[in-house]
Coordinates of C-alpha atoms and ligand atoms in Angstrom, one line a residue:
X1 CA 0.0 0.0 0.0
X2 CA 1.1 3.7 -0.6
X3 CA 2.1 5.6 2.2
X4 CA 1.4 9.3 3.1
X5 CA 3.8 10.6 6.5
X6 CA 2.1 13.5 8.0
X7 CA 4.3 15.8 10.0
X8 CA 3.1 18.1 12.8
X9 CA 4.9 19.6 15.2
X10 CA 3.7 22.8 17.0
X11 CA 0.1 23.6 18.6
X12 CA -2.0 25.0 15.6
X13 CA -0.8 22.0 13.4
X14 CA -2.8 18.9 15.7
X15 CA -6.1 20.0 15.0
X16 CA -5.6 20.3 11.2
X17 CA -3.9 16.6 11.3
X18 CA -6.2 14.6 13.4
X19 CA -9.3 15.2 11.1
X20 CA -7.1 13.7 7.4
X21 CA -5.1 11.0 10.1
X22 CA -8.8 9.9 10.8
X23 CA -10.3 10.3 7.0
X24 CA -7.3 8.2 5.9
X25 CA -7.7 5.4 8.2
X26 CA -11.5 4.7 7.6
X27 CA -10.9 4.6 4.3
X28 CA -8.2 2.3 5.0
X29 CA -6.9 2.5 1.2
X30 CA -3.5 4.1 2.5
X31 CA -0.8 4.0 5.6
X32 CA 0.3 6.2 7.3
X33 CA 2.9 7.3 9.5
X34 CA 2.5 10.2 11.8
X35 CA 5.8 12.3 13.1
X36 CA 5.9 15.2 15.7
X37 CA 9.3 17.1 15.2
X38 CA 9.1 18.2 19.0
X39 CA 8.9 22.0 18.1
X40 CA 5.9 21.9 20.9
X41 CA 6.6 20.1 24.0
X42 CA 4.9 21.0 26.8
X43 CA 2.4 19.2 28.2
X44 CA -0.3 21.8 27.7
X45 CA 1.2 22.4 24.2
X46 CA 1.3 19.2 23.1
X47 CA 0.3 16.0 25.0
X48 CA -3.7 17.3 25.7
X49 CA -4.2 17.8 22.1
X50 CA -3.4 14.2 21.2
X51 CA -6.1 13.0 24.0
X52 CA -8.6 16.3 23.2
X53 CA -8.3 15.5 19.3
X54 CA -9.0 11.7 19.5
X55 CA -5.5 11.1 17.6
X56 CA -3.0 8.2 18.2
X57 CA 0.1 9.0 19.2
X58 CA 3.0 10.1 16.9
X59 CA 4.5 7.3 15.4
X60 CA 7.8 8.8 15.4
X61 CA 8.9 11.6 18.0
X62 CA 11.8 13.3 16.8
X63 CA 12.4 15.5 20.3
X64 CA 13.8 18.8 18.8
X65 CA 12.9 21.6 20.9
X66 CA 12.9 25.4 20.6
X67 CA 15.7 27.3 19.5
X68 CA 16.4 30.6 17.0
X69 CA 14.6 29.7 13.8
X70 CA 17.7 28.1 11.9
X71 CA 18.5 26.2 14.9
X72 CA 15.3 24.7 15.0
X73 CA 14.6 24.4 11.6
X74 CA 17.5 22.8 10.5
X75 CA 17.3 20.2 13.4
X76 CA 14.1 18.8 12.2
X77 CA 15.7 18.9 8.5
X78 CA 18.7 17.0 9.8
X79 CA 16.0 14.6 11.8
X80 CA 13.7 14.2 8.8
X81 CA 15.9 13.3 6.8
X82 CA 16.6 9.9 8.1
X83 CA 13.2 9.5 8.7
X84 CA 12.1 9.7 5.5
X85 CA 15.1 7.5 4.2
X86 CA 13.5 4.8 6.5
X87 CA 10.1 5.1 5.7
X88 CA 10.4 5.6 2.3
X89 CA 7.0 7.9 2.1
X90 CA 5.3 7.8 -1.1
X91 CA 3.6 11.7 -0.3
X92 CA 4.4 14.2 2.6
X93 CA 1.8 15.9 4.0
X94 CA 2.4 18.8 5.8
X95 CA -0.1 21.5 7.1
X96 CA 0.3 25.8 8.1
X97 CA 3.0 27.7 8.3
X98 CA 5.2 26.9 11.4
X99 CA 8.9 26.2 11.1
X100 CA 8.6 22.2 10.8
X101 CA 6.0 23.0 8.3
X102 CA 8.7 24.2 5.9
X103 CA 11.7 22.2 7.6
X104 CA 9.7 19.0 6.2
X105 CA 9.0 20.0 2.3
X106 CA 12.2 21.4 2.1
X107 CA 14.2 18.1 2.9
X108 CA 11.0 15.8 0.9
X109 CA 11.3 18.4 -2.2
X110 CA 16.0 17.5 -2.2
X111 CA 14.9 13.8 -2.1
X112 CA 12.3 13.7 -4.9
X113 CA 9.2 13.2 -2.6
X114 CA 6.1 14.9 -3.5
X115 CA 5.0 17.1 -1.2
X116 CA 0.9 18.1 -0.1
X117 CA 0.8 21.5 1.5
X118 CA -2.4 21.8 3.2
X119 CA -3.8 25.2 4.0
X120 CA -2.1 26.6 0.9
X121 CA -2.4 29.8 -0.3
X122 CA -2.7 32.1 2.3
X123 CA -0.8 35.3 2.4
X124 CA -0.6 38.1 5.4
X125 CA 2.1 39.9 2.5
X126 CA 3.8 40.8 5.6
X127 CA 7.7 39.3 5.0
X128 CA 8.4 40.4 8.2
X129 CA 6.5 37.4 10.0
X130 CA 8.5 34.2 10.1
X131 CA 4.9 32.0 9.0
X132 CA 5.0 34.0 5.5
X133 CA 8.2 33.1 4.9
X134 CA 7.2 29.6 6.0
X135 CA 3.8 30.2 3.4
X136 CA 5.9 31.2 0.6
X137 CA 8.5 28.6 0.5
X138 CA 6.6 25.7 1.2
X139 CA 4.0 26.7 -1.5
X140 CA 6.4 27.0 -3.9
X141 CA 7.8 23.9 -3.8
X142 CA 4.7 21.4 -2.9
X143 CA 2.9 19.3 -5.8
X144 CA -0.4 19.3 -4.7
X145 CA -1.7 22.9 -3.0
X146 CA -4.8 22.2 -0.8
X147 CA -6.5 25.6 0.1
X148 CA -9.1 26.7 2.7
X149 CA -10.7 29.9 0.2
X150 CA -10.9 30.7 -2.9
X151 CA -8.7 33.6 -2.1
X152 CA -5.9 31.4 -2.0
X153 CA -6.4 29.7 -5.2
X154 CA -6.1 33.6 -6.2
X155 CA -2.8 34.2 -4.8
X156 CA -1.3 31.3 -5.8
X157 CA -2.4 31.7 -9.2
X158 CA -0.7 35.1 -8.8
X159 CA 2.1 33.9 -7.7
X160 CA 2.4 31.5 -11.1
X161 CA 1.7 28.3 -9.5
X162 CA 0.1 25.6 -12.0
X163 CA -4.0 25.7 -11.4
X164 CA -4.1 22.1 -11.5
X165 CA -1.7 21.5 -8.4
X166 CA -4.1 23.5 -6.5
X167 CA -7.6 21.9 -4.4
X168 CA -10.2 24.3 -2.7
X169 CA -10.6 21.4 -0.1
X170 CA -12.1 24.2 2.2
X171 CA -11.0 24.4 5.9
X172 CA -9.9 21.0 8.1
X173 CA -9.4 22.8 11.3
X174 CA -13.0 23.1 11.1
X175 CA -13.6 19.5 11.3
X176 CA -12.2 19.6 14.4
X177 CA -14.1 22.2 15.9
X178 CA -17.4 20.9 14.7
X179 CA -16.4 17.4 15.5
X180 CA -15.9 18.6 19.2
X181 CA -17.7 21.0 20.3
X182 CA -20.9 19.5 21.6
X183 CA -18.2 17.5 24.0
X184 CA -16.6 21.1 24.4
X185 CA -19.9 22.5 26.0
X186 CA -20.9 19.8 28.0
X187 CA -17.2 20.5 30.2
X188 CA -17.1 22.5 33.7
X189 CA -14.8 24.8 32.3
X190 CA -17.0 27.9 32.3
X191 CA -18.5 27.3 36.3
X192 CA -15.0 26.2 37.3
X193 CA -13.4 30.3 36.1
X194 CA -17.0 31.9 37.3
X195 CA -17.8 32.6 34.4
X196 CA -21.6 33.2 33.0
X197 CA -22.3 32.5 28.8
X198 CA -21.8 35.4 26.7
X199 CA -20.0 37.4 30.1
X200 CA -16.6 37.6 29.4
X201 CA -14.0 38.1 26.5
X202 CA -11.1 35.8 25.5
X203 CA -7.6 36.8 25.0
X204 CA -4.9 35.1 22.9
X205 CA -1.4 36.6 22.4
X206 CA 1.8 35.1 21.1
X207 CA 2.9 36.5 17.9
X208 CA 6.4 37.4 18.4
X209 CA 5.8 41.1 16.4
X210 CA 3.2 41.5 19.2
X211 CA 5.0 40.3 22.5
X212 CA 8.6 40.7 21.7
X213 CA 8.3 44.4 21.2
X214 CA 7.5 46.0 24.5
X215 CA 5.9 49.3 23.5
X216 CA 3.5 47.1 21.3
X217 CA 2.9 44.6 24.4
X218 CA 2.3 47.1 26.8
X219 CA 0.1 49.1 24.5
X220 CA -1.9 45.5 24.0
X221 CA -2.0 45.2 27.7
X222 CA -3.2 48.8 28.6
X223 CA -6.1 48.0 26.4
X224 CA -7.1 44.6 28.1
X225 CA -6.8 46.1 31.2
X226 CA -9.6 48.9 30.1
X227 CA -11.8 45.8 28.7
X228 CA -11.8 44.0 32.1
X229 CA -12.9 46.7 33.4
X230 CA -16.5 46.3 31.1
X231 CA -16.4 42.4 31.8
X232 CA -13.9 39.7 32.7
X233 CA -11.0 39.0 30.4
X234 CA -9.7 35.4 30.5
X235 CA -6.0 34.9 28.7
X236 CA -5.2 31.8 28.5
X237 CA -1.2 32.4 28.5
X238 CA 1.5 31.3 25.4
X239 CA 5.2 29.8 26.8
X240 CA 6.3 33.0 25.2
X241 CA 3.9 35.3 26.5
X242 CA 4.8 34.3 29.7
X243 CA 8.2 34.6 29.2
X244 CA 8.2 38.0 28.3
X245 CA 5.3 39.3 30.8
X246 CA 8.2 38.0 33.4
X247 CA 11.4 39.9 31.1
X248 CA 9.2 43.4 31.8
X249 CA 8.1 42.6 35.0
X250 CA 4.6 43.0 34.2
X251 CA 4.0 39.7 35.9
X252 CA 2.5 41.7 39.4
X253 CA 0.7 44.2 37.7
X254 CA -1.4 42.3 35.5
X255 CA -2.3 40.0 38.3
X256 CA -3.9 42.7 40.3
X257 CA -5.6 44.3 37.2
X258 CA -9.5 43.9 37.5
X259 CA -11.4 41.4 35.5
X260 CA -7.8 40.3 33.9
X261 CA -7.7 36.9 34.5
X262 CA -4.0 35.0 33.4
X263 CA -4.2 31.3 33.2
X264 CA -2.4 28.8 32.1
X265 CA -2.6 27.5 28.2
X266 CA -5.8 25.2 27.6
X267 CA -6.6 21.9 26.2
X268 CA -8.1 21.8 22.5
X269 CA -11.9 21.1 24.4
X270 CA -11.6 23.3 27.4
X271 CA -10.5 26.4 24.8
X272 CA -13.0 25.1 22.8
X273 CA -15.6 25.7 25.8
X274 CA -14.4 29.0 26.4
X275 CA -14.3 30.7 22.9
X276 CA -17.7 29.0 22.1
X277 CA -19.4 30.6 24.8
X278 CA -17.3 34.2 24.6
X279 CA -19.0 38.0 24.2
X280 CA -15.8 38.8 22.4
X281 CA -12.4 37.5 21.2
X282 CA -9.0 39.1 20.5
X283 CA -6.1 37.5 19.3
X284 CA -3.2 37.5 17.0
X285 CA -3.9 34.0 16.2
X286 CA -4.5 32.8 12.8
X287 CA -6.5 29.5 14.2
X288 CA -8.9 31.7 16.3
X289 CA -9.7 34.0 13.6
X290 CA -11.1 30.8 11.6
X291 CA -12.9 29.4 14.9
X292 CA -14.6 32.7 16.0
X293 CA -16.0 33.2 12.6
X294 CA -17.6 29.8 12.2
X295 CA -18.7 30.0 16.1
X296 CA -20.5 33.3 15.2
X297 CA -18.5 35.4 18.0
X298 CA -16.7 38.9 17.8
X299 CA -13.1 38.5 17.2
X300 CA -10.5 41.4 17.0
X301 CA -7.4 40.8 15.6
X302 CA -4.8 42.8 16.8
X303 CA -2.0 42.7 14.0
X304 CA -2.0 44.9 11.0
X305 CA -3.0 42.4 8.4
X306 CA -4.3 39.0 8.3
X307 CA -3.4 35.9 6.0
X308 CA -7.2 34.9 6.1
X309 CA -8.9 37.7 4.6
X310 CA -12.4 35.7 4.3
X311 CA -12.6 36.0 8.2
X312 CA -12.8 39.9 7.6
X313 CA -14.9 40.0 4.5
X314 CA -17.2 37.7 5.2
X315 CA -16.5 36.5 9.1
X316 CA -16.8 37.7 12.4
X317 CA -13.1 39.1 12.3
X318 CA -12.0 42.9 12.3
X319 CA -8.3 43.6 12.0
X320 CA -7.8 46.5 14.5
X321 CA -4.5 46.9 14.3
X322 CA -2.1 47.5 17.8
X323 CA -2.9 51.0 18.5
X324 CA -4.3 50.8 22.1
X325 CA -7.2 53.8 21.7
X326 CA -8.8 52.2 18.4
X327 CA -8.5 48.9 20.2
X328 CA -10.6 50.0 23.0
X329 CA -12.7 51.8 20.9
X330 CA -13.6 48.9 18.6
X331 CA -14.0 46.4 21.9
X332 CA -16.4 49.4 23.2
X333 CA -19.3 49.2 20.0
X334 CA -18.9 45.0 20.1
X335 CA -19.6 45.3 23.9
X336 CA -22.2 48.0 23.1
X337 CA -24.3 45.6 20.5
X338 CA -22.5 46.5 17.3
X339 CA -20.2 43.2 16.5
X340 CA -20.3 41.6 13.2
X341 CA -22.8 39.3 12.6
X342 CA -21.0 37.1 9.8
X343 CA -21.8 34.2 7.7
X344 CA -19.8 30.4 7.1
X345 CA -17.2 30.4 4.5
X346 CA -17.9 27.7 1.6
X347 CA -16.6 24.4 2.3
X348 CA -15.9 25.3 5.9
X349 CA -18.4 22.5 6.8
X350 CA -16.7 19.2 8.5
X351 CA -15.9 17.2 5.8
X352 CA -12.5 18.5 4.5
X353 CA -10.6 16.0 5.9
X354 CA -12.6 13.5 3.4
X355 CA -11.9 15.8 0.7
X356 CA -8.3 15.5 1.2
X357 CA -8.2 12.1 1.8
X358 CA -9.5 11.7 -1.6
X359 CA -7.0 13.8 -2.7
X360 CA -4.5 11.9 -1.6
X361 CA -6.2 8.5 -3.4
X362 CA -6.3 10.5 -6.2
X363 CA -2.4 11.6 -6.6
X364 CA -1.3 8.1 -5.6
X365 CA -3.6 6.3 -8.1
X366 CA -5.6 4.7 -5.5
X367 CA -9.4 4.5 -4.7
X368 CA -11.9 5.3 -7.5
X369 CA -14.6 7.4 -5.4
X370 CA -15.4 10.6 -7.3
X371 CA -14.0 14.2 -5.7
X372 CA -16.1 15.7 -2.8
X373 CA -13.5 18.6 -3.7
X374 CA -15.5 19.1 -7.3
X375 CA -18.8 18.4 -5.9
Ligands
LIG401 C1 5.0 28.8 16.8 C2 4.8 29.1 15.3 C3 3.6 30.1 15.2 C4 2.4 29.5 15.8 C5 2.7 29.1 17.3 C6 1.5 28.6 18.0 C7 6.9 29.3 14.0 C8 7.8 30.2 13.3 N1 6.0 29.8 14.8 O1 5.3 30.0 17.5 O2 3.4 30.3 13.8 O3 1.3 30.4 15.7 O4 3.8 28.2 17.3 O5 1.7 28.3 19.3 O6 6.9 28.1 13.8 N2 7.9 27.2 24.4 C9 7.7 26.5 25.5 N3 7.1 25.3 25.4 C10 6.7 24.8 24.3 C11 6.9 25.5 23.1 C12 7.5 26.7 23.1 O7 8.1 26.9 26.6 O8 6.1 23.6 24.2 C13 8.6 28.5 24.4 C14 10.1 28.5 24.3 O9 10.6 29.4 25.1 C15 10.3 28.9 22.8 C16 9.1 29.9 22.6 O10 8.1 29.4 23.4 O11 11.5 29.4 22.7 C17 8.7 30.0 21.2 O12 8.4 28.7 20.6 P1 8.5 28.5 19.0 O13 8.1 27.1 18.7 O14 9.9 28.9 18.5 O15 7.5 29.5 18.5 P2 6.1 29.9 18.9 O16 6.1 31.3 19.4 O17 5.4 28.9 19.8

């Protein structure tokens, strides 16, 4: 049988894995080996997802760690590289835009394996950010482009990639989301942080053009702060987050600010719980952009561009930028009854991890079944 090796290795990659690991194996036309480079490795970073997500454990755990980005990246490279000499894979499959994501197709494209980039396409246009780096390179070289929108068919059309490498096979993180959420809501997460339906706001922050500049961080904060003063904010806290809040010594502070409630990063279900139920978002994720607009809540992303432009145009999402005042301005007309309403991107609707498993049948000349992708 023909095998595909899926590679994840940091938080946002699990839940865009489990739904095609699980596709593939009821079809049972394929195997498939499953690798975690070790970019994430925290418990709470790592492990829960695997349990949350219903997904088997990594085959293959290649242990690499943090580091500066060609550290790390050229770890997993050096890693993978044996890995794939032993398994002999006849596809890769990688998914987003974090360092292994690119570490992986780079060493399958020198050895002649094709390559399946899933969640193709999307551009922030921002080089500055390490992901569109990651974006760029990996698009370039993958053979078969699997894309959430139809805006990034667009810009990879731009960008002179072949049309028929390319697959709108719509959005698999939200497979995972609608796969869990009823199990999400039924969990005592909300009563355990005294927290009513629709009576507080979530916070996410870990981009590293957000928290590694301190004028920008503190700026973000100072806005927080004047949102927990409306209602309770609950910020569920990145490694590096952390790290820096503790580098500025903003640690004490922000524990006595009002309604600002730090806590330690969540499982897939108990976040799940949380952003479900939330008045408002803000983030600088590109996962919770997706998630808020299918979930139908507020979300303000506080960069100043996004790589998922549906989110805005036809989502939930506003991009507000890091200006503190037009943060708290925004924040002020959601909390006041004026967020965006927002409607479900096509093919955001549970079943892309089926589409790409056909995919996959396809390219390797297996399985006959007709494309859900061209239905
Ligand atoms: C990475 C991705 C980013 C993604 C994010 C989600 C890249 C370039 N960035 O950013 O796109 O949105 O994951 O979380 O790949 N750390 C821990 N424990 C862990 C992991 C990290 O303490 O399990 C700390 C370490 O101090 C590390 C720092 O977080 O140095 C940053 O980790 P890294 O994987 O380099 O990037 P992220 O900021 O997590």
């Amino acid at each position: 049988m023909k095998k595909v090796l899926h590679i994840v290795g940091a938080r946002p990659n699990f839940m865009k894995v489990a739904p095609i690991h699980r596709a593939i194996s009821e079809r049972g036309s394929l195997t498939q080996t499953l690798v975690h480079t070790g970019q994430h490795y925290d418990v709470k970073m790592s492990d829960v997802f695997f349990t949350d997500l219903g997904m088997p454990a990594p085959d293959i755990h290649l242990g690499i760690g943090s580091g500066s980005h060609a550290e790390q990246t050229a770890k997993v490279m050096i890693e993978l590289e044996k890995v794939f000499t032993s398994e002999k894979p006849d596809l890769v499959s990688v998914v987003g835009d974090v360092n292994s994501t690119l570490a992986a197709a780079l060493v399958a494209a020198k050895m002649g394996i094709p390559i399946s980039h899933v969640e193709a396409g999307l551009r922030s246009f921002d080089r500055t950010m390490p992901e569109e780096i990651n974006r760029v390179l990996t698009d370039r070289i993958s053979d078969l482009l699997l894309t959430p929108s139809a805006d990034a068919d667009a810009n990879l059309i731009r960008e002179g990639l072949e049309p028929a490498r390319i697959r709108l096979v719509g959005n698999v993180m939200i497979d995972s989301l609608l796969a869990a959420r009823e199990k999400a809501l039924r969990l005592p997460t909300l009563s355990e942080l005294g927290l009513e339906p629709r009576g507080y706001a979530v916070c996410t922050l870990h981009r590293a053009s957000n928290v590694d500049d301190a004028k920008v961080f503190s700026g973000l904060l100072s806005a927080l702060s004047h949102v927990a003063s409306r209602l309770p904010v609950v910020f569920p806290v990145h490694p590096r987050t952390r790290k820096r809040i503790s580098e500025l010594g903003l640690a004490a502070t922000l524990e006595r600010t009002p309604g600002l409630r730090l806590v330690d990063p969540m499982g897939y279900l108990e976040f799940l719980a949380l952003t479900s139920q939330a008045r408002l978002a803000f983030t600088d994720s590109g996962g919770l952009q997706e998630e808020t607009t299918v979930l139908g809540i507020p979300c303000l992303t506080v960069r100043e561009n996004t790589e998922r432009p549906i989110t805005v145009d036809i989502g939930t999402n506003v991009v507000v930028g890091t200006d503190p005042v037009r943060i708290q301005q925004t924040a002020d007309r959601i909390l006041d009854g004026y967020g965006k309403k927002g409607r479900i991107p096509d093919r955001w609707d549970g079943r892309s991890g089926e589409r790409i498993a056909q995919e996959y049948e396809q390219f390797l000349g297996v399985g006959k079944t007709p494309r859900l992708a061209a239905v």
